[in-house]
Short mmCIF file of C-alpha atoms in Angstrom, two decimals:
data_model
loop_
_atom_site.label_atom_id
_atom_site.label_comp_id
_atom_site.label_asym_id
_atom_site.label_seq_id
_atom_site.Cartn_x
_atom_site.Cartn_y
_atom_site.Cartn_z
CA MET A 1 -118.18 23.25 56.61
CA ILE A 2 -120.22 20.37 55.12
CA THR A 3 -119.66 21.82 51.63
CA ASN A 4 -115.86 21.92 52.20
CA LEU A 5 -115.92 18.43 53.48
CA LYS A 6 -117.51 17.15 50.21
CA SER A 7 -115.16 19.23 48.18
CA ASN A 8 -112.26 17.70 49.64
CA LYS A 9 -113.81 14.00 49.35
CA TYR A 10 -114.44 14.81 45.53
CA LEU A 11 -110.92 16.12 45.20
CA ALA A 12 -109.38 13.31 46.88
CA PHE A 13 -111.56 10.71 44.82
CA ALA A 14 -110.48 12.73 41.59
CA LEU A 15 -106.90 12.64 42.62
CA LEU A 16 -107.10 8.89 43.36
CA ILE A 17 -108.53 8.34 39.73
CA CYS A 18 -105.72 10.50 38.11
CA LEU A 19 -103.17 8.41 39.99
CA SER A 20 -104.64 5.17 38.89
CA PHE A 21 -104.78 6.19 34.98
CA VAL A 22 -101.11 7.41 35.34
CA PHE A 23 -100.03 4.11 37.00
CA VAL A 24 -102.07 2.15 34.25
CA ALA A 25 -100.63 4.33 31.57
CA GLY A 26 -97.12 3.79 32.81
CA CYS A 27 -97.39 0.09 32.97
CA GLY A 28 -98.99 -0.12 29.45
CA GLY A 29 -96.53 2.19 27.94
CA SER A 30 -93.72 0.19 29.07
CA ASN A 31 -94.79 -2.98 27.14
CA SER A 32 -95.88 -1.20 24.01
CA THR A 33 -93.22 1.48 23.32
CA SER A 34 -90.14 -0.38 24.73
CA THR A 35 -87.94 -1.92 21.73
CA PRO A 36 -86.25 -5.35 22.27
CA SER A 37 -82.49 -5.00 22.93
CA GLU A 38 -80.52 -5.82 19.77
CA GLU A 39 -78.31 -9.15 19.71
CA GLU A 40 -74.83 -8.71 20.36
CA PRO A 41 -72.79 -9.02 17.43
CA GLN A 42 -71.18 -12.74 17.33
CA GLU A 43 -67.63 -12.69 17.64
CA THR A 44 -65.09 -13.60 14.53
CA ILE A 45 -63.12 -16.86 15.15
CA GLU A 46 -59.90 -16.57 13.33
CA LEU A 47 -58.01 -19.55 12.42
CA THR A 48 -54.34 -19.97 10.91
CA PHE A 49 -53.63 -22.21 7.99
CA ALA A 50 -50.10 -22.99 7.22
CA HIS A 51 -48.46 -24.82 4.30
CA HIS A 52 -45.16 -24.61 2.40
CA TRP A 53 -46.18 -23.95 -1.14
CA PRO A 54 -45.10 -20.51 -2.61
CA ALA A 55 -47.56 -17.49 -2.20
CA LYS A 56 -48.21 -17.62 -6.05
CA HIS A 57 -48.80 -21.19 -6.41
CA LYS A 58 -52.31 -22.40 -7.04
CA VAL A 59 -52.29 -24.49 -3.82
CA GLU A 60 -52.33 -21.05 -2.12
CA THR A 61 -54.41 -19.02 -4.56
CA VAL A 62 -57.16 -21.56 -5.62
CA MET A 63 -57.09 -24.17 -2.83
CA ALA A 64 -56.34 -22.40 0.36
CA GLN A 65 -57.64 -19.04 -0.21
CA GLY A 66 -60.53 -20.24 -2.42
CA TRP A 67 -61.54 -22.77 0.61
CA ALA A 68 -60.85 -20.16 3.11
CA LYS A 69 -63.19 -17.31 1.08
CA ALA A 70 -65.83 -20.13 0.85
CA ILE A 71 -65.84 -20.80 4.70
CA GLU A 72 -65.96 -17.14 5.61
CA GLU A 73 -68.79 -16.49 3.24
CA ALA A 74 -70.87 -19.48 4.16
CA THR A 75 -70.63 -18.64 8.00
CA ASP A 76 -71.28 -14.77 7.31
CA GLY A 77 -68.09 -13.95 8.71
CA ARG A 78 -68.29 -15.72 11.85
CA ILE A 79 -64.86 -17.80 10.82
CA LYS A 80 -61.98 -15.86 9.05
CA ILE A 81 -59.12 -18.17 7.92
CA VAL A 82 -55.71 -16.40 7.45
CA THR A 83 -53.16 -18.41 5.28
CA TYR A 84 -49.36 -18.38 5.85
CA PRO A 85 -47.69 -19.89 2.65
CA GLY A 86 -44.18 -20.55 2.12
CA GLU A 87 -43.20 -22.13 5.65
CA THR A 88 -43.85 -18.79 7.31
CA LEU A 89 -45.54 -20.49 10.07
CA ILE A 90 -44.21 -24.14 10.20
CA PRO A 91 -41.44 -26.12 8.27
CA ALA A 92 -43.14 -28.57 5.87
CA ALA A 93 -41.89 -31.59 7.43
CA GLU A 94 -43.01 -30.37 10.77
CA ASN A 95 -46.74 -29.37 9.51
CA TYR A 96 -48.93 -32.16 10.98
CA GLU A 97 -47.28 -32.21 14.42
CA GLY A 98 -47.51 -28.52 14.27
CA VAL A 99 -51.10 -28.65 13.97
CA VAL A 100 -51.35 -31.36 16.81
CA GLN A 101 -49.53 -29.16 19.11
CA GLY A 102 -51.58 -26.08 18.18
CA VAL A 103 -48.85 -23.97 16.36
CA ALA A 104 -51.31 -23.74 13.51
CA ASP A 105 -54.98 -24.38 13.59
CA ILE A 106 -54.93 -25.89 10.17
CA GLY A 107 -52.22 -27.63 8.19
CA LEU A 108 -51.51 -28.66 4.53
CA SER A 109 -48.34 -30.66 3.76
CA VAL A 110 -47.21 -34.08 2.51
CA TYR A 111 -47.78 -37.25 4.37
CA GLY A 112 -44.55 -38.75 3.04
CA TYR A 113 -42.47 -36.22 4.81
CA THR A 114 -43.07 -38.32 8.01
CA ARG A 115 -42.39 -41.74 6.71
CA GLY A 116 -43.96 -44.38 9.02
CA ARG A 117 -46.27 -41.90 10.78
CA PHE A 118 -49.33 -42.72 8.36
CA PRO A 119 -48.84 -46.55 7.83
CA LEU A 120 -52.34 -47.10 6.28
CA ILE A 121 -52.53 -44.12 4.12
CA GLU A 122 -48.84 -44.99 2.86
CA THR A 123 -50.15 -47.92 1.20
CA PHE A 124 -51.26 -45.57 -1.50
CA LEU A 125 -47.60 -44.52 -1.84
CA LEU A 126 -46.13 -47.85 -2.65
CA PRO A 127 -44.29 -48.21 -6.10
CA GLY A 128 -46.05 -49.71 -9.12
CA ILE A 129 -49.42 -47.91 -8.27
CA ASN A 130 -50.21 -46.01 -11.02
CA ALA A 131 -53.23 -43.88 -10.42
CA LYS A 132 -52.66 -41.83 -13.83
CA SER A 133 -54.14 -38.67 -12.34
CA SER A 134 -54.57 -36.54 -9.25
CA GLU A 135 -58.24 -37.19 -9.43
CA VAL A 136 -58.32 -40.76 -9.45
CA LEU A 137 -55.67 -41.05 -6.47
CA SER A 138 -57.30 -38.37 -4.45
CA HIS A 139 -61.00 -39.87 -4.57
CA ALA A 140 -59.55 -43.33 -3.93
CA ALA A 141 -57.76 -42.08 -0.94
CA MET A 142 -60.63 -39.95 0.30
CA GLU A 143 -62.94 -42.95 0.22
CA VAL A 144 -60.60 -45.12 2.18
CA ILE A 145 -60.08 -42.48 4.77
CA ASN A 146 -63.68 -41.64 5.27
CA LYS A 147 -64.71 -45.39 5.56
CA PHE A 148 -61.90 -46.47 7.90
CA ASN A 149 -61.18 -43.14 9.70
CA PRO A 150 -57.31 -44.41 10.28
CA LYS A 151 -56.17 -44.11 13.90
CA GLU A 152 -53.01 -42.48 12.61
CA ILE A 153 -54.88 -39.18 11.82
CA GLN A 154 -57.57 -39.18 14.80
CA ASP A 155 -55.43 -36.72 16.72
CA THR A 156 -56.49 -34.03 14.28
CA LYS A 157 -59.79 -33.33 12.22
CA HIS A 158 -59.19 -34.46 8.87
CA LEU A 159 -60.53 -32.22 6.32
CA TRP A 160 -59.19 -33.48 2.86
CA THR A 161 -56.55 -35.39 1.17
CA PHE A 162 -55.47 -35.25 -2.45
CA GLY A 163 -52.92 -36.97 -4.87
CA SER A 164 -50.03 -35.55 -6.94
CA GLY A 165 -50.74 -37.53 -9.95
CA PRO A 166 -47.83 -39.15 -11.78
CA MET A 167 -44.32 -38.46 -10.31
CA ASP A 168 -41.69 -38.15 -13.09
CA ILE A 169 -37.92 -37.51 -13.15
CA ILE A 170 -36.98 -34.00 -14.31
CA SER A 171 -33.36 -33.57 -15.16
CA ASN A 172 -30.71 -31.66 -17.41
CA LYS A 173 -29.37 -34.75 -18.81
CA PRO A 174 -31.46 -37.58 -20.71
CA ILE A 175 -32.38 -40.74 -18.89
CA ARG A 176 -32.98 -43.34 -21.55
CA LYS A 177 -32.01 -46.76 -19.88
CA LEU A 178 -31.90 -47.66 -16.28
CA GLU A 179 -28.04 -47.59 -16.19
CA ASP A 180 -28.40 -43.95 -16.82
CA LEU A 181 -29.84 -43.44 -13.23
CA LYS A 182 -26.88 -45.19 -11.62
CA GLY A 183 -25.47 -42.78 -8.96
CA MET A 184 -27.54 -40.07 -9.97
CA MET A 185 -28.37 -37.38 -7.36
CA LEU A 186 -32.16 -36.93 -7.59
CA GLY A 187 -34.43 -35.26 -5.13
CA VAL A 188 -37.35 -37.08 -3.53
CA PRO A 189 -39.97 -35.52 -1.52
CA GLY A 190 -39.75 -38.20 1.09
CA GLY A 191 -41.44 -41.37 1.75
CA LEU A 192 -40.95 -44.60 -0.12
CA GLY A 193 -39.75 -42.72 -3.32
CA ALA A 194 -36.12 -42.63 -1.58
CA VAL A 195 -36.21 -46.44 -1.22
CA THR A 196 -37.50 -46.83 -4.58
CA LEU A 197 -35.00 -44.84 -6.51
CA GLU A 198 -32.18 -46.23 -4.44
CA SER A 199 -33.08 -49.78 -5.45
CA LEU A 200 -33.08 -48.52 -9.07
CA GLY A 201 -29.61 -47.33 -8.88
CA GLY A 202 -30.24 -43.76 -8.40
CA SER A 203 -28.80 -41.70 -5.27
CA PRO A 204 -31.91 -40.13 -3.53
CA VAL A 205 -31.71 -36.77 -1.60
CA SER A 206 -34.71 -36.40 0.58
CA GLN A 207 -35.65 -32.83 0.88
CA PRO A 208 -38.75 -30.85 1.25
CA MET A 209 -39.70 -29.13 -1.94
CA SER A 210 -38.86 -25.55 -0.51
CA GLU A 211 -35.11 -26.74 -0.38
CA TRP A 212 -35.09 -28.03 -4.04
CA TYR A 213 -34.18 -24.97 -6.04
CA GLU A 214 -31.35 -24.02 -4.04
CA SER A 215 -29.90 -27.73 -4.17
CA LEU A 216 -30.59 -28.01 -7.93
CA GLN A 217 -28.81 -24.39 -8.39
CA LYS A 218 -25.53 -25.40 -6.43
CA GLY A 219 -25.41 -29.01 -7.96
CA VAL A 220 -26.26 -30.91 -4.94
CA MET A 221 -29.08 -32.56 -7.06
CA GLN A 222 -28.84 -33.27 -10.64
CA GLY A 223 -32.70 -33.51 -10.96
CA GLY A 224 -35.61 -34.97 -8.86
CA VAL A 225 -38.63 -37.07 -8.84
CA VAL A 226 -41.67 -34.71 -8.71
CA ALA A 227 -45.00 -33.94 -10.12
CA VAL A 228 -44.07 -31.63 -13.19
CA ASN A 229 -46.16 -28.68 -12.02
CA ALA A 230 -43.40 -27.97 -9.65
CA MET A 231 -41.25 -26.90 -12.51
CA GLU A 232 -43.44 -23.77 -12.47
CA GLY A 233 -44.96 -23.65 -9.04
CA PHE A 234 -41.35 -23.92 -7.35
CA ARG A 235 -39.51 -22.26 -10.49
CA LEU A 236 -37.44 -25.58 -10.74
CA GLY A 237 -37.66 -25.27 -14.54
CA GLU A 238 -35.01 -22.23 -14.17
CA VAL A 239 -32.51 -24.62 -12.90
CA THR A 240 -33.49 -28.14 -14.35
CA GLY A 241 -35.97 -29.83 -16.58
CA ASP A 242 -34.42 -29.91 -20.00
CA TYR A 243 -35.68 -33.42 -19.80
CA ILE A 244 -38.72 -35.07 -18.23
CA THR A 245 -38.78 -38.79 -18.00
CA LEU A 246 -42.04 -40.35 -17.52
CA THR A 247 -41.89 -42.89 -14.67
CA PRO A 248 -45.53 -44.07 -13.65
CA PHE A 249 -44.13 -46.86 -11.61
CA LEU A 250 -42.48 -44.66 -9.03
CA PRO A 251 -44.37 -43.72 -6.00
CA GLN A 252 -46.87 -40.77 -6.09
CA GLN A 253 -47.55 -38.38 -3.19
CA LEU A 254 -50.50 -37.72 -1.05
CA PHE A 255 -51.09 -34.50 0.90
CA TYR A 256 -53.23 -33.87 3.88
CA CYS A 257 -55.47 -30.86 5.15
CA VAL A 258 -56.08 -31.02 8.83
CA MET A 259 -57.37 -29.16 11.60
CA ASN A 260 -56.12 -29.02 15.34
CA LEU A 261 -58.61 -31.40 17.02
CA GLU A 262 -59.06 -29.16 20.34
CA LYS A 263 -59.80 -26.12 18.03
CA TRP A 264 -62.23 -27.93 16.01
CA ASN A 265 -63.98 -29.32 19.24
CA SER A 266 -64.24 -25.69 20.30
CA LEU A 267 -66.12 -24.55 17.32
CA PRO A 268 -70.19 -24.58 17.77
CA PRO A 269 -71.87 -27.42 16.12
CA ASP A 270 -73.43 -25.16 13.49
CA LEU A 271 -70.05 -23.98 12.41
CA GLN A 272 -68.51 -27.49 12.49
CA GLN A 273 -71.42 -28.32 10.04
CA THR A 274 -70.94 -25.46 7.67
CA ILE A 275 -67.15 -26.30 7.39
CA ILE A 276 -67.97 -30.11 6.50
CA ASP A 277 -70.78 -28.99 4.00
CA VAL A 278 -68.53 -26.36 2.27
CA THR A 279 -65.59 -28.66 2.02
CA GLU A 280 -67.64 -31.52 0.57
CA GLU A 281 -68.83 -28.86 -2.03
CA PHE A 282 -65.51 -27.21 -2.63
CA TYR A 283 -63.24 -30.35 -2.83
CA PRO A 284 -64.23 -32.24 -6.33
CA GLY A 285 -63.74 -29.21 -8.47
CA SER A 286 -61.17 -27.01 -6.71
CA ILE A 287 -58.48 -29.56 -5.37
CA PRO A 288 -57.68 -32.68 -7.54
CA GLY A 289 -58.92 -31.16 -10.78
CA VAL A 290 -56.80 -28.31 -10.30
CA TRP A 291 -53.81 -30.33 -9.72
CA ASP A 292 -54.27 -32.24 -12.87
CA GLN A 293 -54.78 -29.04 -14.87
CA GLU A 294 -51.51 -27.63 -13.29
CA ASN A 295 -49.51 -30.90 -14.37
CA ALA A 296 -50.81 -30.87 -17.84
CA GLY A 297 -50.37 -27.04 -18.38
CA ALA A 298 -46.93 -27.18 -17.17
CA VAL A 299 -45.78 -30.05 -19.58
CA LYS A 300 -47.35 -27.81 -22.44
CA ARG A 301 -45.97 -24.62 -21.59
CA LEU A 302 -42.25 -26.23 -20.94
CA SER A 303 -42.42 -28.11 -24.27
CA GLU A 304 -43.39 -24.78 -25.85
CA LYS A 305 -40.39 -23.02 -24.44
CA LYS A 306 -37.64 -25.69 -25.13
CA PRO A 307 -35.91 -25.45 -28.62
#
């Protein structure tokens, strides 16, 4: 009887020890063998980018797509920008307000299409200001915008501004003296160009660039005041441009690229900073420089085609 009691005590003690080891091993095992849960993949933010240039124009292929690709790579795919060229999302003249209202997240168009909407920036568009190149006008405008942050664009996030370079007259008849302009129906992109042309005796036709081809083809316009790269970019060389009259005194154009302010404010701070950094790096070599190259290249190629 005593032996059985002792045996039972030893058995109970041994069982208690075993259970203790199991408990300790179980606790220790959960700490050493468990793997931390993998982080949830971050959601991709898709942004729409609307403008009016044709799909094959370098504004689309170099500027818009190039910048979008640089943003996507720099954010490791957290931001994807989808471009909508050729007014497929917003008409050119309504682009800025369309971005303000959230129709598109990002918009690229012409300040002069909404005359009076940008009074400070429009000082660059006065007649007689001959910046000689897109690069000069672009950097001058950017410096003023960055310094003064005009109230007129504070309802969006300004990304960049660039200039057209010289605006010349393209036509199928020569313009050798001021009298040749009298009554001549010439397209102008908008802004102060119309007022200036009218004061010189011409008859301005204010239209977005996307409408010029048809108007020239139908004879509604006899030419236009434009950066000469439009001869190729908008195929205007097919319907006009036997003559290019250099007019450095006519108003040049400025173009904006802006983002919807609410969309911008919704982005995480690190993504905002990445967009700023990428834009500052991308801008100098891929925006005003491209425009100047296109203007010079268009003149050269067109002169080679003409007999």
